[in-house]
PDB file of C-alpha atoms in Angstrom:
ATOM      1  CA  MET Q   1     139.433 109.704  99.134  1.00 48.00           C
ATOM      2  CA  TYR Q   2     138.795 105.975  99.156  1.00 56.00           C
ATOM      3  CA  LEU Q   3     137.155 104.399  96.133  1.00 61.00           C
ATOM      4  CA  CYS Q   4     135.675 100.922  96.332  1.00 63.00           C
ATOM      5  CA  THR Q   5     136.704  98.402  93.778  1.00 73.00           C
ATOM      6  CA  GLN Q   6     134.029  96.480  91.944  1.00 69.00           C
ATOM      7  CA  ILE Q   7     134.676  93.382  94.063  1.00 72.00           C
ATOM      8  CA  GLU Q   8     134.323  95.303  97.336  1.00 72.00           C
ATOM      9  CA  PHE Q   9     131.123  96.914  96.063  1.00 69.00           C
ATOM     10  CA  ASN Q  10     129.693  93.501  95.137  1.00 74.00           C
ATOM     11  CA  ILE Q  11     130.561  92.105  98.580  1.00 76.00           C
ATOM     12  CA  ILE Q  12     128.895  95.041 100.367  1.00 75.00           C
ATOM     13  CA  TYR Q  13     125.835  94.745  98.111  1.00 76.00           C
ATOM     14  CA  PHE Q  14     125.626  90.978  98.740  1.00 79.00           C
ATOM     15  CA  MET Q  15     125.955  91.478 102.514  1.00 82.00           C
ATOM     16  CA  ASN Q  16     123.123  94.030 102.527  1.00 84.00           C
ATOM     17  CA  PHE Q  17     120.947  91.742 100.417  1.00 87.00           C
ATOM     18  CA  THR Q  18     121.727  88.793 102.707  1.00 89.00           C
ATOM     19  CA  LEU Q  19     120.784  90.878 105.752  1.00 90.00           C
ATOM     20  CA  LEU Q  20     117.471  91.858 104.151  1.00 90.00           C
ATOM     21  CA  ILE Q  21     116.603  88.261 103.300  1.00 93.00           C
ATOM     22  CA  THR Q  22     117.569  87.164 106.835  1.00 94.00           C
ATOM     23  CA  VAL Q  23     115.307  89.776 108.429  1.00 94.00           C
ATOM     24  CA  ILE Q  24     112.373  88.840 106.179  1.00 96.00           C
ATOM     25  CA  LEU Q  25     112.786  85.110 106.827  1.00 97.00           C
ATOM     26  CA  THR Q  26     113.117  85.701 110.579  1.00 97.00           C
ATOM     27  CA  ALA Q  27     109.937  87.781 110.618  1.00 96.00           C
ATOM     28  CA  ILE Q  28     107.996  85.148 108.678  1.00 97.00           C
ATOM     29  CA  THR Q  29     109.322  82.370 110.926  1.00 97.00           C
ATOM     30  CA  LEU Q  30     108.374  84.210 114.131  1.00 97.00           C
ATOM     31  CA  VAL Q  31     104.859  84.986 112.905  1.00 96.00           C
ATOM     32  CA  VAL Q  32     104.231  81.416 111.764  1.00 97.00           C
ATOM     33  CA  ALA Q  33     105.691  80.019 114.997  1.00 97.00           C
ATOM     34  CA  ALA Q  34     103.492  82.284 117.139  1.00 96.00           C
ATOM     35  CA  TYR Q  35     100.411  81.251 115.158  1.00 95.00           C
ATOM     36  CA  ILE Q  36     101.200  77.537 115.453  1.00 95.00           C
ATOM     37  CA  ILE Q  37     101.972  77.758 119.183  1.00 94.00           C
ATOM     38  CA  ALA Q  38      98.723  79.659 119.808  1.00 91.00           C
ATOM     39  CA  LYS Q  39      96.762  77.026 117.914  1.00 90.00           C
ATOM     40  CA  LEU Q  40      98.438  74.186 119.808  1.00 91.00           C
ATOM     41  CA  ILE Q  41      98.065  75.482 123.358  1.00 91.00           C
ATOM     42  CA  GLY Q  42      94.962  77.669 123.003  1.00 84.00           C
ATOM     43  CA  PRO Q  43      91.582  76.496 124.322  1.00 79.00           C
ATOM     44  CA  ARG Q  44      89.143  75.011 121.840  1.00 78.00           C
ATOM     45  CA  SER Q  45      85.465  75.422 122.535  1.00 75.00           C
ATOM     46  CA  TYR Q  46      83.280  75.673 119.505  1.00 74.00           C
ATOM     47  CA  ASN Q  47      79.573  75.991 120.172  1.00 75.00           C
ATOM     48  CA  LYS Q  48      76.583  78.001 119.030  1.00 73.00           C
ATOM     49  CA  VAL Q  49      76.545  80.303 122.065  1.00 70.00           C
ATOM     50  CA  LYS Q  50      80.126  81.421 121.457  1.00 68.00           C
ATOM     51  CA  GLY Q  51      79.201  82.856 118.079  1.00 66.00           C
ATOM     52  CA  GLU Q  52      76.265  84.919 119.310  1.00 68.00           C
ATOM     53  CA  PRO Q  53      76.605  88.653 119.885  1.00 64.00           C
ATOM     54  CA  TYR Q  54      76.826  89.703 123.526  1.00 63.00           C
ATOM     55  CA  GLU Q  55      76.238  93.057 125.132  1.00 62.00           C
ATOM     56  CA  CYS Q  56      75.693  93.713 128.848  1.00 67.00           C
ATOM     57  CA  GLY Q  57      74.250  90.242 129.440  1.00 65.00           C
ATOM     58  CA  ILE Q  58      71.096  90.983 127.448  1.00 66.00           C
ATOM     59  CA  PRO Q  59      70.456  88.991 124.288  1.00 64.00           C
ATOM     60  CA  THR Q  60      70.268  91.212 121.234  1.00 63.00           C
ATOM     61  CA  LYS Q  61      67.110  91.627 119.207  1.00 70.00           C
ATOM     62  CA  GLY Q  62      67.095  92.138 115.485  1.00 69.00           C
ATOM     63  CA  SER Q  63      70.020  92.626 113.158  1.00 70.00           C
ATOM     64  CA  SER Q  64      73.343  93.919 114.364  1.00 64.00           C
ATOM     65  CA  TRP Q  65      73.776  95.801 111.091  1.00 72.00           C
ATOM     66  CA  LEU Q  66      72.312  99.178 111.942  1.00 73.00           C
ATOM     67  CA  PRO Q  67      72.639 102.151 109.623  1.00 77.00           C
ATOM     68  CA  VAL Q  68      75.022 104.773 110.957  1.00 75.00           C
ATOM     69  CA  THR Q  69      74.829 108.308 109.659  1.00 77.00           C
ATOM     70  CA  VAL Q  70      77.788 109.758 107.839  1.00 77.00           C
ATOM     71  CA  GLY Q  71      77.931 112.582 110.382  1.00 77.00           C
ATOM     72  CA  PHE Q  72      79.565 110.294 112.952  1.00 80.00           C
ATOM     73  CA  TYR Q  73      82.341 109.365 110.534  1.00 83.00           C
ATOM     74  CA  LEU Q  74      82.799 112.958 109.435  1.00 82.00           C
ATOM     75  CA  PHE Q  75      83.008 114.137 113.045  1.00 80.00           C
ATOM     76  CA  ALA Q  76      85.591 111.448 113.830  1.00 85.00           C
ATOM     77  CA  ILE Q  77      87.693 112.325 110.787  1.00 85.00           C
ATOM     78  CA  LEU Q  78      87.591 116.024 111.657  1.00 84.00           C
ATOM     79  CA  PHE Q  79      88.638 115.215 115.221  1.00 86.00           C
ATOM     80  CA  LEU Q  80      91.579 113.118 114.037  1.00 87.00           C
ATOM     81  CA  MET Q  81      92.603 115.738 111.494  1.00 83.00           C
ATOM     82  CA  PHE Q  82      92.683 118.590 114.012  1.00 83.00           C
ATOM     83  CA  ASP Q  83      94.219 116.344 116.663  1.00 87.00           C
ATOM     84  CA  VAL Q  84      97.101 115.342 114.394  1.00 85.00           C
ATOM     85  CA  GLU Q  85      97.627 118.928 113.282  1.00 83.00           C
ATOM     86  CA  THR Q  86      97.799 119.999 116.921  1.00 83.00           C
ATOM     87  CA  ILE Q  87     100.509 117.386 117.522  1.00 87.00           C
ATOM     88  CA  PHE Q  88     102.666 119.266 114.981  1.00 84.00           C
ATOM     89  CA  LEU Q  89     102.724 122.225 117.358  1.00 86.00           C
ATOM     90  CA  TYR Q  90     104.902 120.367 119.887  1.00 86.00           C
ATOM     91  CA  PRO Q  91     108.044 119.957 117.715  1.00 86.00           C
ATOM     92  CA  TRP Q  92     107.648 123.589 116.663  1.00 85.00           C
ATOM     93  CA  ALA Q  93     107.544 124.708 120.296  1.00 86.00           C
ATOM     94  CA  VAL Q  94     110.843 122.902 120.918  1.00 86.00           C
ATOM     95  CA  VAL Q  95     112.771 124.675 118.131  1.00 85.00           C
ATOM     96  CA  VAL Q  96     111.028 128.058 118.026  1.00 85.00           C
ATOM     97  CA  LYS Q  97     113.899 129.874 119.766  1.00 85.00           C
ATOM     98  CA  GLU Q  98     116.465 128.563 117.299  1.00 87.00           C
ATOM     99  CA  PHE Q  99     114.626 129.752 114.184  1.00 84.00           C
ATOM    100  CA  GLY Q 100     113.176 132.999 115.518  1.00 84.00           C
ATOM    101  CA  THR Q 101     110.895 135.009 113.255  1.00 87.00           C
ATOM    102  CA  ALA Q 102     110.832 132.431 110.461  1.00 86.00           C
ATOM    103  CA  ALA Q 103     109.413 129.831 112.836  1.00 85.00           C
ATOM    104  CA  LEU Q 104     106.858 132.281 114.166  1.00 87.00           C
ATOM    105  CA  LEU Q 105     105.666 133.201 110.670  1.00 90.00           C
ATOM    106  CA  SER Q 106     105.480 129.586 109.529  1.00 88.00           C
ATOM    107  CA  ILE Q 107     103.462 128.459 112.554  1.00 87.00           C
ATOM    108  CA  GLY Q 108     101.257 131.534 112.177  1.00 90.00           C
ATOM    109  CA  PHE Q 109     100.459 130.470 108.616  1.00 92.00           C
ATOM    110  CA  PHE Q 110      99.877 126.912 109.812  1.00 88.00           C
ATOM    111  CA  LEU Q 111      97.447 128.090 112.486  1.00 88.00           C
ATOM    112  CA  VAL Q 112      95.606 130.367 110.020  1.00 92.00           C
ATOM    113  CA  VAL Q 113      95.046 127.406 107.692  1.00 90.00           C
ATOM    114  CA  LEU Q 114      93.924 125.330 110.681  1.00 86.00           C
ATOM    115  CA  VAL Q 115      91.458 127.989 111.812  1.00 89.00           C
ATOM    116  CA  PHE Q 116      90.081 128.406 108.271  1.00 91.00           C
ATOM    117  CA  GLY Q 117      89.482 124.658 108.149  1.00 86.00           C
ATOM    118  CA  LEU Q 118      87.717 124.751 111.491  1.00 86.00           C
ATOM    119  CA  VAL Q 119      85.544 127.721 110.440  1.00 90.00           C
ATOM    120  CA  TYR Q 120      84.685 125.967 107.170  1.00 89.00           C
ATOM    121  CA  ALA Q 121      83.623 122.786 108.992  1.00 85.00           C
ATOM    122  CA  TRP Q 122      81.661 124.830 111.524  1.00 86.00           C
ATOM    123  CA  LYS Q 123      79.829 126.907 108.874  1.00 90.00           C
ATOM    124  CA  LYS Q 124      79.028 123.761 106.923  1.00 87.00           C
ATOM    125  CA  GLY Q 125      77.417 122.306 110.066  1.00 82.00           C
ATOM    126  CA  ASP Q 126      79.708 119.315 110.337  1.00 76.00           C
ATOM    127  CA  LEU Q 127      80.408 119.937 114.025  1.00 76.00           C
ATOM    128  CA  GLU Q 128      76.758 119.828 115.110  1.00 77.00           C
ATOM    129  CA  TRP Q 129      74.941 116.666 116.183  1.00 72.00           C
ATOM    130  CA  LYS Q 130      71.737 116.346 114.199  1.00 68.00           C
TER     131      LYS Q 130
END
């Protein structure tokens, strides 16, 4: 078994630290360079019309800050939650033959929890447009 001496360990540590600093500096340089280049070659047209809201060619009336009910956000969060949980079924389907009964029981438990969550949201009325 090979043991590193203290000098070799310090050299490896310094090389890793140098690599980290190089990556960070490169990232900062590329972001700043892209921003500067975009500012230099991008079109400049500042006028009052550019700042106005636009939708379908019809000028807007009133404030653009309209109250939105929480139900829309709740529906979107529930959709994302169940969508992401459904994505977890794909890796399971790939390895189900390798793990056999254990995989089947674990995904069964996962699906039961998922269905209970869906039933809870449904009973609470979160899936209905009001």
